[in-house]
Tab-separated table of C-alpha atoms in Angstrom:
chain	number	residue	atom	x	y	z
Z	1	MET	CA	-86.302	-32.147	-106.447
Z	2	ASN	CA	-83.810	-30.475	-104.124
Z	3	ALA	CA	-81.205	-33.262	-104.348
Z	4	SER	CA	-78.620	-33.454	-107.089
Z	5	ILE	CA	-78.675	-36.154	-109.740
Z	6	TRP	CA	-75.391	-37.497	-108.304
Z	7	GLU	CA	-76.882	-38.007	-104.863
Z	8	LYS	CA	-79.810	-39.912	-106.337
Z	9	THR	CA	-77.765	-42.108	-108.700
Z	10	SER	CA	-74.994	-43.299	-106.361
Z	11	ILE	CA	-75.017	-45.788	-103.549
Z	12	GLN	CA	-73.133	-44.308	-100.618
Z	13	LYS	CA	-72.148	-46.656	-97.849
Z	14	ARG	CA	-71.825	-45.003	-94.471
Z	15	ILE	CA	-68.392	-45.427	-92.920
Z	16	LYS	CA	-69.308	-46.910	-89.562
Z	17	ASN	CA	-66.187	-45.908	-87.679
Z	18	LYS	CA	-66.808	-45.102	-84.053
Z	19	PHE	CA	-63.116	-44.913	-83.227
Z	20	LEU	CA	-61.548	-41.444	-83.184
Z	21	PRO	CA	-57.768	-41.470	-82.694
Z	22	LYS	CA	-56.188	-39.254	-80.097
Z	23	GLU	CA	-53.135	-38.769	-82.299
Z	24	THR	CA	-52.203	-38.955	-85.978
Z	25	ASP	CA	-49.345	-37.782	-88.191
Z	26	ILE	CA	-51.556	-36.100	-90.808
Z	27	LEU	CA	-55.106	-34.932	-90.174
Z	28	ILE	CA	-57.144	-34.088	-93.269
Z	29	ILE	CA	-60.283	-32.065	-92.498
Z	30	GLY	CA	-62.937	-32.407	-95.237
Z	31	GLY	CA	-64.031	-35.420	-97.256
Z	32	GLY	CA	-64.746	-33.846	-100.648
Z	33	ILE	CA	-62.738	-34.140	-103.831
Z	34	ALA	CA	-59.722	-32.223	-102.411
Z	35	GLY	CA	-59.526	-34.076	-99.090
Z	36	ILE	CA	-60.032	-37.545	-100.530
Z	37	SER	CA	-57.558	-36.859	-103.360
Z	38	THR	CA	-54.963	-35.730	-100.811
Z	39	ALA	CA	-55.488	-38.917	-98.805
Z	40	PHE	CA	-55.181	-40.975	-101.986
Z	41	HIS	CA	-51.773	-39.503	-102.801
Z	42	LEU	CA	-50.628	-40.164	-99.232
Z	43	LYS	CA	-51.824	-43.771	-99.101
Z	44	ASP	CA	-48.348	-45.233	-99.680
Z	45	SER	CA	-46.523	-42.788	-97.391
Z	46	PRO	CA	-45.009	-43.821	-94.035
Z	47	TYR	CA	-47.345	-41.409	-92.235
Z	48	LYS	CA	-50.431	-42.314	-90.230
Z	49	VAL	CA	-53.240	-40.465	-92.019
Z	50	THR	CA	-56.698	-39.665	-90.616
Z	51	LEU	CA	-59.507	-37.917	-92.500
Z	52	ILE	CA	-62.540	-36.417	-90.779
Z	53	ASP	CA	-65.723	-34.927	-92.226
Z	54	LYS	CA	-68.487	-33.072	-90.432
Z	55	GLY	CA	-71.106	-35.082	-92.345
Z	56	ASP	CA	-70.856	-38.001	-94.752
Z	57	VAL	CA	-67.903	-38.155	-97.116
Z	58	GLY	CA	-68.667	-36.682	-100.555
Z	59	GLN	CA	-72.022	-35.217	-99.554
Z	60	GLY	CA	-70.905	-31.572	-99.486
Z	61	VAL	CA	-70.116	-29.380	-102.469
Z	62	THR	CA	-68.727	-32.316	-104.476
Z	63	ALA	CA	-72.260	-33.742	-104.623
Z	64	LYS	CA	-73.571	-30.448	-106.063
Z	65	THR	CA	-71.145	-30.031	-108.978
Z	66	THR	CA	-71.915	-30.536	-112.687
Z	67	GLY	CA	-69.145	-33.151	-112.914
Z	68	LYS	CA	-67.006	-31.579	-115.651
Z	69	LEU	CA	-63.302	-32.288	-116.111
Z	70	THR	CA	-62.264	-29.544	-118.485
Z	71	PHE	CA	-59.468	-27.046	-118.946
Z	72	LEU	CA	-61.820	-24.854	-120.989
Z	73	GLN	CA	-63.187	-22.663	-118.203
Z	74	GLY	CA	-64.895	-19.663	-119.741
Z	75	LEU	CA	-62.375	-16.890	-120.384
Z	76	ILE	CA	-60.186	-17.669	-117.378
Z	77	TYR	CA	-56.805	-17.590	-119.101
Z	78	ASP	CA	-57.301	-14.046	-120.363
Z	79	LYS	CA	-58.368	-13.038	-116.829
Z	80	ILE	CA	-55.232	-14.495	-115.280
Z	81	LYS	CA	-53.072	-12.908	-117.976
Z	82	ASN	CA	-54.603	-9.495	-117.291
Z	83	ILE	CA	-53.990	-9.776	-113.536
Z	84	TYR	CA	-50.534	-11.323	-113.817
Z	85	ASN	CA	-48.998	-12.424	-117.113
Z	86	GLU	CA	-49.177	-15.070	-119.829
Z	87	GLU	CA	-46.709	-17.317	-118.022
Z	88	LYS	CA	-49.037	-17.748	-115.049
Z	89	SER	CA	-52.091	-18.278	-117.246
Z	90	PHE	CA	-50.222	-21.044	-119.130
Z	91	LEU	CA	-49.091	-22.643	-115.862
Z	92	TYR	CA	-52.696	-22.702	-114.636
Z	93	LEU	CA	-53.704	-24.298	-117.957
Z	94	ARG	CA	-51.043	-26.939	-117.449
Z	95	SER	CA	-52.374	-27.678	-113.958
Z	96	GLN	CA	-55.904	-28.258	-115.258
Z	97	LYS	CA	-54.711	-30.594	-117.995
Z	98	GLU	CA	-52.622	-32.484	-115.423
Z	99	ALA	CA	-55.676	-32.828	-113.160
Z	100	ILE	CA	-57.586	-34.465	-116.010
Z	101	ASP	CA	-54.677	-36.830	-116.656
Z	102	ILE	CA	-54.588	-37.765	-112.928
Z	103	VAL	CA	-58.274	-38.746	-112.961
Z	104	LYS	CA	-57.871	-40.710	-116.216
Z	105	SER	CA	-54.832	-42.537	-114.831
Z	106	ILE	CA	-56.565	-43.469	-111.560
Z	107	VAL	CA	-59.724	-44.609	-113.362
Z	108	ASP	CA	-57.675	-46.763	-115.745
Z	109	GLU	CA	-55.411	-48.269	-113.079
Z	110	TYR	CA	-58.160	-49.152	-110.635
Z	111	LYS	CA	-60.869	-49.901	-113.216
Z	112	ILE	CA	-63.188	-47.355	-111.612
Z	113	LYS	CA	-66.741	-47.256	-112.970
Z	114	CYS	CA	-67.642	-43.577	-112.756
Z	115	ASP	CA	-69.006	-42.967	-116.271
Z	116	LEU	CA	-65.871	-41.115	-117.334
Z	117	THR	CA	-66.545	-39.999	-120.899
Z	118	LYS	CA	-64.376	-38.073	-123.324
Z	119	THR	CA	-66.503	-35.050	-124.227
Z	120	PRO	CA	-65.822	-31.941	-126.337
Z	121	SER	CA	-66.031	-28.688	-124.383
Z	122	TYR	CA	-67.420	-25.434	-125.796
Z	123	VAL	CA	-67.217	-21.799	-124.744
Z	124	PHE	CA	-69.836	-19.714	-126.545
Z	125	THR	CA	-71.480	-16.317	-126.699
Z	126	GLU	CA	-74.931	-15.105	-127.650
Z	127	GLU	CA	-73.719	-11.583	-128.469
Z	128	GLU	CA	-71.759	-10.263	-131.433
Z	129	LYS	CA	-69.902	-7.742	-129.261
Z	130	GLU	CA	-68.601	-10.545	-127.020
Z	131	ILE	CA	-66.863	-12.391	-129.860
Z	132	LYS	CA	-63.712	-10.281	-129.522
Z	133	ASN	CA	-63.300	-11.459	-125.949
Z	134	LEU	CA	-63.544	-15.102	-127.013
Z	135	LYS	CA	-60.938	-14.415	-129.689
Z	136	LYS	CA	-58.540	-13.217	-126.966
Z	137	GLU	CA	-58.912	-16.590	-125.273
Z	138	THR	CA	-58.254	-18.495	-128.497
Z	139	GLU	CA	-55.119	-16.405	-129.066
Z	140	LEU	CA	-53.811	-17.668	-125.724
Z	141	LEU	CA	-54.729	-21.250	-126.672
Z	142	ASP	CA	-52.759	-20.765	-129.897
Z	143	LYS	CA	-49.705	-19.605	-127.955
Z	144	ALA	CA	-50.058	-22.555	-125.617
Z	145	SER	CA	-50.240	-24.931	-128.624
Z	146	ILE	CA	-53.739	-26.085	-127.732
Z	147	SER	CA	-55.803	-27.282	-130.684
Z	148	TYR	CA	-59.348	-25.927	-130.897
Z	149	LYS	CA	-62.175	-25.521	-133.376
Z	150	GLU	CA	-64.169	-22.396	-134.135
Z	151	ASN	CA	-67.923	-22.863	-134.468
Z	152	GLN	CA	-70.930	-20.779	-135.353
Z	153	ASN	CA	-73.373	-23.081	-133.525
Z	154	LEU	CA	-73.631	-25.479	-130.621
Z	155	PRO	CA	-74.509	-29.149	-131.263
Z	156	ILE	CA	-78.085	-28.375	-130.109
Z	157	PRO	CA	-80.503	-25.574	-131.079
Z	158	TYR	CA	-79.514	-22.810	-128.674
Z	159	PRO	CA	-78.629	-19.130	-129.208
Z	160	CYS	CA	-74.990	-18.892	-130.313
Z	161	LYS	CA	-73.149	-16.230	-132.304
Z	162	TYR	CA	-69.718	-17.790	-131.960
Z	163	ALA	CA	-68.055	-20.639	-130.055
Z	164	PHE	CA	-64.759	-22.442	-129.797
Z	165	SER	CA	-64.246	-25.996	-128.615
Z	166	VAL	CA	-61.555	-28.477	-127.589
Z	167	GLU	CA	-61.641	-32.266	-127.682
Z	168	ASP	CA	-59.497	-33.636	-124.846
Z	169	THR	CA	-61.892	-32.999	-121.972
Z	170	TYR	CA	-64.225	-35.232	-119.966
Z	171	VAL	CA	-67.339	-35.563	-117.860
Z	172	PHE	CA	-67.952	-38.104	-115.097
Z	173	HIS	CA	-70.072	-39.034	-112.095
Z	174	PRO	CA	-68.230	-37.282	-109.251
Z	175	LEU	CA	-69.657	-39.331	-106.400
Z	176	LYS	CA	-68.984	-42.690	-108.049
Z	177	TYR	CA	-65.386	-41.574	-108.550
Z	178	LEU	CA	-65.074	-40.330	-104.979
Z	179	GLU	CA	-66.628	-43.424	-103.470
Z	180	SER	CA	-64.137	-45.580	-105.378
Z	181	LEU	CA	-61.222	-43.497	-104.029
Z	182	VAL	CA	-62.593	-44.003	-100.512
Z	183	THR	CA	-62.611	-47.771	-101.014
Z	184	ILE	CA	-58.991	-47.674	-102.234
Z	185	ILE	CA	-57.615	-45.575	-99.380
Z	186	LYS	CA	-59.470	-47.528	-96.687
Z	187	LYS	CA	-57.615	-50.626	-97.849
Z	188	GLN	CA	-54.367	-48.734	-97.120
Z	189	ASP	CA	-55.342	-48.273	-93.465
Z	190	ILE	CA	-56.219	-44.594	-93.813
Z	191	LEU	CA	-58.781	-43.902	-91.106
Z	192	ILE	CA	-61.955	-42.021	-92.140
Z	193	CYS	CA	-64.247	-40.601	-89.483
Z	194	GLU	CA	-67.603	-39.182	-90.567
Z	195	GLN	CA	-69.902	-36.988	-88.430
Z	196	THR	CA	-66.768	-35.392	-86.943
Z	197	MET	CA	-66.705	-31.607	-87.078
Z	198	ALA	CA	-63.526	-29.655	-86.346
Z	199	ASP	CA	-64.051	-26.185	-84.890
Z	200	THR	CA	-60.667	-25.003	-83.604
Z	201	ILE	CA	-57.012	-25.594	-84.427
Z	202	THR	CA	-54.502	-24.722	-81.705
Z	203	LYS	CA	-50.741	-24.535	-82.300
Z	204	ARG	CA	-48.544	-26.185	-79.702
Z	205	GLU	CA	-44.736	-26.289	-79.695
Z	206	ASP	CA	-44.278	-29.010	-82.301
Z	207	PHE	CA	-47.811	-30.194	-83.093
Z	208	TYR	CA	-51.422	-29.027	-83.600
Z	209	LEU	CA	-54.348	-29.813	-81.355
Z	210	VAL	CA	-57.616	-29.943	-83.269
Z	211	HIS	CA	-60.859	-29.819	-81.318
Z	212	THR	CA	-63.843	-31.684	-82.758
Z	213	ASN	CA	-67.346	-32.495	-81.561
Z	214	ARG	CA	-65.976	-35.931	-80.635
Z	215	GLY	CA	-62.836	-34.849	-78.806
Z	216	PHE	CA	-59.297	-33.655	-79.490
Z	217	ILE	CA	-56.874	-34.960	-82.123
Z	218	LYS	CA	-53.134	-34.314	-81.968
Z	219	ALA	CA	-51.453	-34.010	-85.392
Z	220	GLN	CA	-48.150	-32.920	-86.880
Z	221	TYR	CA	-49.738	-31.836	-90.176
Z	222	VAL	CA	-53.249	-30.404	-90.548
Z	223	VAL	CA	-54.707	-30.149	-94.049
Z	224	VAL	CA	-57.921	-28.095	-94.283
Z	225	CYS	CA	-60.069	-29.106	-97.285
Z	226	THR	CA	-63.481	-27.965	-96.026
Z	227	HIS	CA	-64.584	-26.024	-99.121
Z	228	TYR	CA	-64.639	-22.869	-96.976
Z	229	PRO	CA	-62.236	-22.700	-94.001
Z	230	PHE	CA	-64.010	-22.617	-90.636
Z	231	PHE	CA	-61.471	-20.124	-89.257
Z	232	ILE	CA	-60.806	-16.509	-90.206
Z	233	LYS	CA	-57.106	-16.371	-89.445
Z	234	PRO	CA	-54.618	-17.412	-90.527
Z	235	GLY	CA	-55.395	-16.976	-94.196
Z	236	PHE	CA	-58.194	-14.369	-93.912
Z	237	ILE	CA	-60.120	-16.141	-96.700
Z	238	PRO	CA	-63.393	-14.216	-95.981
Z	239	PHE	CA	-61.568	-11.015	-96.994
Z	240	LYS	CA	-59.780	-12.551	-100.010
Z	241	SER	CA	-62.759	-14.088	-101.783
Z	242	HIS	CA	-66.495	-13.906	-102.313
Z	243	ILE	CA	-69.271	-16.493	-102.562
Z	244	GLU	CA	-71.324	-17.104	-105.692
Z	245	LYS	CA	-74.529	-19.124	-105.710
Z	246	SER	CA	-75.549	-21.126	-108.786
Z	247	TYR	CA	-78.622	-23.168	-109.624
Z	248	VAL	CA	-78.710	-26.489	-111.477
Z	249	LEU	CA	-81.404	-28.742	-112.894
Z	250	ALA	CA	-81.449	-32.111	-114.655
Z	251	SER	CA	-84.201	-33.416	-116.928
Z	252	LYS	CA	-84.731	-36.603	-118.924
Z	253	THR	CA	-84.202	-36.317	-122.655
Z	254	LYS	CA	-84.285	-38.547	-125.721
Z	255	ASN	CA	-82.007	-36.213	-127.673
Z	256	ILE	CA	-78.747	-37.363	-126.051
Z	257	GLN	CA	-75.580	-35.529	-127.127
Z	258	ASN	CA	-71.938	-35.773	-126.154
Z	259	PHE	CA	-70.664	-32.267	-125.382
Z	260	SER	CA	-70.425	-29.749	-122.560
Z	261	ALA	CA	-70.658	-25.967	-122.924
Z	262	ILE	CA	-70.542	-22.761	-120.940
Z	263	LEU	CA	-71.649	-19.224	-121.799
Z	264	SER	CA	-68.760	-16.785	-121.588
Z	265	LYS	CA	-70.608	-13.854	-119.995
Z	266	LYS	CA	-72.554	-13.485	-116.779
Z	267	PRO	CA	-75.142	-14.563	-115.959
Z	268	SER	CA	-73.509	-17.688	-117.331
Z	269	TYR	CA	-75.232	-20.923	-118.323
Z	270	SER	CA	-73.659	-24.378	-118.372
Z	271	MET	CA	-74.792	-27.626	-119.982
Z	272	ARG	CA	-73.796	-31.264	-120.295
Z	273	TYR	CA	-75.426	-34.691	-120.511
Z	274	TYR	CA	-75.410	-37.612	-118.141
Z	275	LYS	CA	-76.828	-40.804	-119.646
Z	276	ASN	CA	-80.460	-39.933	-120.458
Z	277	HIS	CA	-80.430	-36.608	-118.572
Z	278	PHE	CA	-79.613	-33.096	-119.726
Z	279	ILE	CA	-77.935	-31.034	-116.978
Z	280	TYR	CA	-78.435	-27.290	-117.210
Z	281	GLY	CA	-77.113	-24.824	-114.681
Z	282	GLY	CA	-76.113	-21.262	-114.091
Z	283	TYR	CA	-77.645	-17.892	-113.283
Z	284	SER	CA	-74.802	-17.564	-110.822
Z	285	HIS	CA	-74.554	-14.410	-108.753
Z	286	ARG	CA	-72.679	-13.027	-105.777
Z	287	MET	CA	-74.639	-13.966	-102.708
Z	288	SER	CA	-74.359	-10.360	-101.619
Z	289	ASP	CA	-76.109	-9.174	-104.809
Z	290	SER	CA	-79.310	-11.235	-104.760
Z	291	THR	CA	-81.040	-12.807	-101.769
Z	292	ASN	CA	-84.392	-13.923	-103.241
Z	293	TYR	CA	-83.191	-17.451	-103.836
Z	294	GLU	CA	-86.617	-18.837	-104.779
Z	295	GLU	CA	-86.952	-16.199	-107.491
Z	296	ASN	CA	-83.488	-17.103	-108.774
Z	297	TYR	CA	-84.437	-20.777	-108.995
Z	298	ASP	CA	-87.532	-19.754	-110.950
Z	299	THR	CA	-85.493	-17.542	-113.279
Z	300	LEU	CA	-83.234	-20.459	-114.203
Z	301	LEU	CA	-86.249	-22.728	-114.740
Z	302	GLU	CA	-88.007	-20.114	-116.877
Z	303	HIS	CA	-84.862	-19.648	-118.982
Z	304	TYR	CA	-84.502	-23.405	-119.394
Z	305	LEU	CA	-88.174	-23.958	-120.386
Z	306	HIS	CA	-87.883	-21.217	-122.995
Z	307	TYR	CA	-85.518	-23.454	-124.981
Z	308	PHE	CA	-86.294	-26.982	-123.796
Z	309	GLN	CA	-89.516	-28.926	-123.300
Z	310	ASN	CA	-88.933	-31.498	-120.563
Z	311	LYS	CA	-89.586	-30.463	-116.994
Z	312	PRO	CA	-86.714	-31.128	-114.573
Z	313	ASP	CA	-86.474	-34.226	-112.401
Z	314	TYR	CA	-83.857	-32.649	-110.139
Z	315	MET	CA	-83.066	-29.112	-109.035
Z	316	TRP	CA	-80.340	-28.022	-106.630
Z	317	SER	CA	-78.073	-25.113	-105.798
Z	318	THR	CA	-74.391	-24.830	-105.026
Z	319	HIS	CA	-71.945	-22.326	-103.561
Z	320	ASP	CA	-68.562	-21.492	-105.072
Z	321	ILE	CA	-65.689	-19.565	-103.505
Z	322	ILE	CA	-64.328	-17.023	-105.996
Z	323	THR	CA	-60.853	-15.656	-105.446
Z	324	GLU	CA	-59.681	-12.199	-106.544
Z	325	ASP	CA	-57.331	-13.534	-109.228
Z	326	SER	CA	-59.161	-16.647	-110.520
Z	327	LEU	CA	-56.479	-18.899	-108.981
Z	328	PRO	CA	-57.260	-21.319	-106.127
Z	329	TYR	CA	-55.643	-21.168	-102.694
Z	330	ILE	CA	-53.745	-24.437	-102.315
Z	331	GLY	CA	-50.757	-25.022	-100.067
Z	332	LYS	CA	-49.098	-23.543	-96.979
Z	333	ILE	CA	-51.236	-20.837	-95.391
Z	334	LYS	CA	-48.059	-19.132	-94.196
Z	335	GLU	CA	-44.844	-19.294	-96.152
Z	336	ASP	CA	-42.781	-20.229	-93.083
Z	337	ASN	CA	-45.149	-22.913	-91.775
Z	338	PRO	CA	-45.147	-26.229	-93.714
Z	339	PHE	CA	-47.462	-27.986	-91.250
Z	340	LEU	CA	-50.798	-26.123	-91.733
Z	341	LEU	CA	-52.102	-26.509	-95.283
Z	342	LEU	CA	-55.222	-25.339	-97.097
Z	343	ALA	CA	-57.249	-26.006	-100.251
Z	344	THR	CA	-60.112	-23.654	-101.129
Z	345	GLY	CA	-61.285	-21.073	-103.692
Z	346	PHE	CA	-61.784	-23.328	-106.708
Z	347	ASN	CA	-63.680	-20.692	-108.744
Z	348	LYS	CA	-66.427	-23.096	-109.951
Z	349	TRP	CA	-63.899	-25.653	-111.240
Z	350	GLY	CA	-63.711	-27.902	-108.226
Z	351	MET	CA	-63.280	-31.217	-110.015
Z	352	THR	CA	-59.980	-30.225	-111.607
Z	353	ASN	CA	-58.778	-27.902	-108.861
Z	354	GLY	CA	-59.727	-30.358	-106.126
Z	355	THR	CA	-57.874	-33.086	-107.966
Z	356	ILE	CA	-54.702	-31.038	-108.459
Z	357	ALA	CA	-54.982	-29.870	-104.838
Z	358	GLY	CA	-54.535	-33.467	-103.705
Z	359	LYS	CA	-51.286	-33.698	-105.640
Z	360	VAL	CA	-49.921	-30.305	-104.539
Z	361	LEU	CA	-50.732	-30.845	-100.836
Z	362	SER	CA	-49.289	-34.374	-100.743
Z	363	ASP	CA	-46.141	-33.222	-102.548
Z	364	LEU	CA	-45.662	-30.451	-99.979
Z	365	ILE	CA	-45.958	-32.934	-97.123
Z	366	LEU	CA	-43.672	-35.478	-98.762
Z	367	GLY	CA	-41.071	-32.883	-99.750
Z	368	ARG	CA	-41.506	-33.377	-103.471
Z	369	GLU	CA	-41.174	-30.703	-106.122
Z	370	ASN	CA	-44.368	-29.445	-107.717
Z	371	PRO	CA	-44.615	-26.720	-110.369
Z	372	TYR	CA	-47.811	-25.225	-108.929
Z	373	ILE	CA	-46.745	-24.577	-105.325
Z	374	GLU	CA	-45.954	-20.883	-105.816
Z	375	LEU	CA	-48.783	-20.326	-108.311
Z	376	PHE	CA	-51.456	-21.500	-105.867
Z	377	ALA	CA	-49.788	-20.377	-102.610
Z	378	PRO	CA	-52.375	-18.820	-100.253
Z	379	TYR	CA	-49.742	-16.287	-99.168
Z	380	ARG	CA	-49.031	-15.077	-102.746
Z	381	LYS	CA	-48.342	-11.359	-103.067
Z	382	TYR	CA	-50.836	-8.732	-104.154
Z	383	ASN	CA	-50.571	-6.402	-107.124
Z	384	ILE	CA	-52.794	-3.430	-107.977
Z	385	LYS	CA	-55.437	-5.362	-109.955
Z	386	ARG	CA	-55.791	-8.023	-107.300
Z	387	THR	CA	-56.005	-5.363	-104.588
Z	388	LEU	CA	-58.894	-3.666	-106.445
Z	389	GLU	CA	-60.776	-6.981	-106.436
Z	390	LEU	CA	-60.071	-7.308	-102.720
Z	391	LEU	CA	-61.677	-3.923	-102.107
Z	392	LYS	CA	-64.647	-4.865	-104.296
Z	393	ASN	CA	-65.207	-8.043	-102.269
Z	394	GLY	CA	-65.057	-6.069	-99.022
Z	395	LEU	CA	-67.587	-3.511	-100.239
Z	396	GLY	CA	-69.982	-6.245	-101.394
Z	397	THR	CA	-69.870	-8.044	-98.048
Z	398	SER	CA	-70.208	-4.817	-96.069
Z	399	LYS	CA	-73.189	-3.802	-98.175
Z	400	ILE	CA	-75.153	-6.995	-97.638
Z	401	TYR	CA	-74.173	-7.078	-93.955
Z	402	ALA	CA	-75.756	-3.653	-93.477
Z	403	GLU	CA	-78.793	-4.372	-95.665
Z	404	THR	CA	-79.720	-7.517	-93.757
Z	405	LYS	CA	-79.479	-5.652	-90.460
Z	406	LEU	CA	-81.637	-2.756	-91.675
Z	407	LYS	CA	-84.275	-4.873	-93.434
Z	408	ARG	CA	-84.767	-8.163	-91.635
Z	409	ASN	CA	-88.115	-8.991	-93.261
Z	410	PRO	CA	-87.625	-8.523	-97.028
Z	411	SER	CA	-90.677	-8.112	-99.252
Z	412	PHE	CA	-90.381	-11.617	-100.740
Z	413	TYR	CA	-90.945	-13.257	-97.336
Z	414	LYS	CA	-94.375	-14.860	-97.256
Z	415	ASN	CA	-96.577	-15.172	-94.250
Z	416	HIS	CA	-94.845	-18.402	-93.119
Z	417	VAL	CA	-91.533	-16.595	-92.448
Z	418	ARG	CA	-90.812	-13.741	-90.114
Z	419	VAL	CA	-87.937	-12.186	-88.160
Z	420	TYR	CA	-88.694	-10.613	-84.807
Z	421	LYS	CA	-86.880	-9.167	-81.798
Z	422	GLU	CA	-87.392	-10.330	-78.247
Z	423	ASN	CA	-85.394	-9.282	-75.185
Z	424	GLY	CA	-82.788	-7.666	-77.445
Z	425	ILE	CA	-82.248	-10.831	-79.534
Z	426	TYR	CA	-83.373	-11.351	-83.122
Z	427	TYR	CA	-85.066	-14.637	-84.042
Z	428	GLY	CA	-86.072	-16.169	-87.352
Z	429	GLU	CA	-89.305	-18.156	-87.435
Z	430	TYR	CA	-90.535	-20.515	-90.155
Z	431	THR	CA	-93.992	-22.117	-90.009
Z	432	ASP	CA	-94.145	-25.381	-91.962
Z	433	GLU	CA	-97.004	-27.019	-93.885
Z	434	GLU	CA	-98.296	-28.665	-90.697
Z	435	ASN	CA	-98.381	-25.273	-88.927
Z	436	ILE	CA	-95.383	-26.157	-86.721
Z	437	LYS	CA	-93.174	-23.192	-85.872
Z	438	HIS	CA	-89.379	-23.567	-86.168
Z	439	THR	CA	-87.364	-20.850	-84.444
Z	440	VAL	CA	-83.640	-20.071	-84.811
Z	441	LEU	CA	-81.237	-17.297	-83.852
Z	442	HIS	CA	-81.168	-14.833	-86.721
Z	443	LYS	CA	-77.382	-14.324	-86.799
Z	444	CYS	CA	-74.636	-16.373	-88.434
Z	445	PRO	CA	-72.098	-17.463	-85.763
Z	446	HIS	CA	-69.253	-17.125	-88.276
Z	447	MET	CA	-68.990	-13.334	-88.572
Z	448	GLY	CA	-72.381	-12.067	-87.397
Z	449	CYS	CA	-74.213	-11.529	-90.679
Z	450	SER	CA	-78.013	-11.723	-90.588
Z	451	LEU	CA	-79.576	-14.685	-92.360
Z	452	ILE	CA	-81.936	-15.005	-95.323
Z	453	PHE	CA	-84.635	-17.679	-95.461
Z	454	ASN	CA	-84.383	-19.814	-98.570
Z	455	SER	CA	-87.973	-20.925	-99.144
Z	456	LYS	CA	-87.040	-23.252	-102.012
Z	457	ASP	CA	-84.570	-25.343	-99.990
Z	458	LYS	CA	-86.152	-24.588	-96.590
Z	459	THR	CA	-82.871	-23.369	-95.129
Z	460	TRP	CA	-81.503	-20.268	-93.445
Z	461	ASP	CA	-78.593	-19.000	-95.557
Z	462	CYS	CA	-75.828	-16.498	-94.790
Z	463	PRO	CA	-75.443	-14.065	-97.740
Z	464	CYS	CA	-71.978	-12.986	-96.564
Z	465	HIS	CA	-69.976	-16.226	-96.544
Z	466	GLY	CA	-72.414	-19.002	-97.459
Z	467	SER	CA	-73.109	-20.862	-94.219
Z	468	ARG	CA	-76.411	-22.742	-94.315
Z	469	PHE	CA	-78.666	-24.023	-91.531
Z	470	THR	CA	-81.774	-26.204	-91.252
Z	471	VAL	CA	-85.078	-24.726	-90.106
Z	472	ASP	CA	-84.165	-25.938	-86.613
Z	473	GLY	CA	-80.701	-24.390	-86.698
Z	474	SER	CA	-78.291	-27.281	-87.420
Z	475	VAL	CA	-75.319	-26.480	-89.629
Z	476	ILE	CA	-75.589	-27.855	-93.166
Z	477	GLU	CA	-72.675	-26.032	-94.777
Z	478	GLY	CA	-69.818	-23.936	-93.352
Z	479	PRO	CA	-67.778	-21.914	-92.655
Z	480	SER	CA	-69.866	-21.776	-89.457
Z	481	THR	CA	-69.256	-24.677	-87.109
Z	482	MET	CA	-71.934	-23.610	-84.629
Z	483	SER	CA	-75.673	-24.087	-84.829
Z	484	ILE	CA	-78.285	-21.326	-84.532
Z	485	SER	CA	-80.688	-23.512	-82.592
Z	486	VAL	CA	-82.745	-22.027	-79.823
Z	487	GLU	CA	-82.661	-23.750	-76.454
Z	488	LYS	CA	-86.100	-25.067	-75.614
Z	489	ASP	CA	-87.483	-24.952	-72.089
């Protein structure tokens, strides 16, 4: 139940590569959609390219997505226009359409079987008062010469006061696509090393030295595609973004349709179909706003069962990095340093933004022009509206940091979970079904936030920046690179 439908319907072959090079021209850290796409676009370059992943390639956030390839992303273009201007919103639109074209082109050229399906996309609202906001988005689509349809209903019985839809969008199986890219780039002698976690990057005179759990790697270029960067500076991503948690389920259905949709207002709900399954997700929230993750799972399930009959076969959760201006951070971390690159902050649209990241990052390395370099630059300048969002993010993180220190045993903890203090150190203890106690340090190594036990997934989660740990303290998801395991006598 706690695995995604993609993990259960793909056959992942472990990359049995025990060799870790001491030196490479380009080191890509992270084997999700962004990292693998970057490697793909570098496969014909003269550079020696190495990609490392702390786990198995594709088994991070890419495995938890809903697998949509759409440029219709809620009301994002109006958001970008309000923070910046129409020109930037149209340029972002262009980038998303180009990402879709890149996937289509690769699938066609290499005959990839990833269930890529042309699928109409809908944005809809359940409230009359929200229609005016959807109309603002359609006005921008008009100006961008994007054809759309206005609708009073969705293709299935579901509350809808108004919707608009576009045709030239797609859905696919993200892991089947990613696994095919891995096969392609391996044939081009790009080295992939799984179970290799980077934890520090040190600048030398004319190269970087990256420390991993398997030794050091010397590289001229370092490209960080780890969903959430494992370092705080440069970039200061923890201060320039916040984490949202979403919940997803998939259930078998006989009423198979070909469309995807997303509710325009929070808490948002998303839907699409995959073969004989209906995928329904949403109830997203800032991790700093709600820490009873089991209750949130149940809320999504209750909402789903109110409208649909079939019980889910799969349920999972995912984390998304949300930037202050709805634009991802892709490119040089510092304007004057072309050798340390980053891709993060995809704002729930990782399949398109991860795809376009691969093109932008490879173009930067190869010295090619790319229209999105300045738009996505991590060092882009602040204006007043973006600064206000920055302050809001800081307040949210500070609030949950303090709350988890003051109340370490929230009321929703059941008798199998407790936090206690011993010799000045706080510990978290989980007692499993066989009455075995699992003890961990109750502090995230990343920035010191106290942890919340997720009784649905049986993990310790950081509500500040999204790190996740097993009941015995091993890192599942970053930005933390250190475990919270307790040394046993």
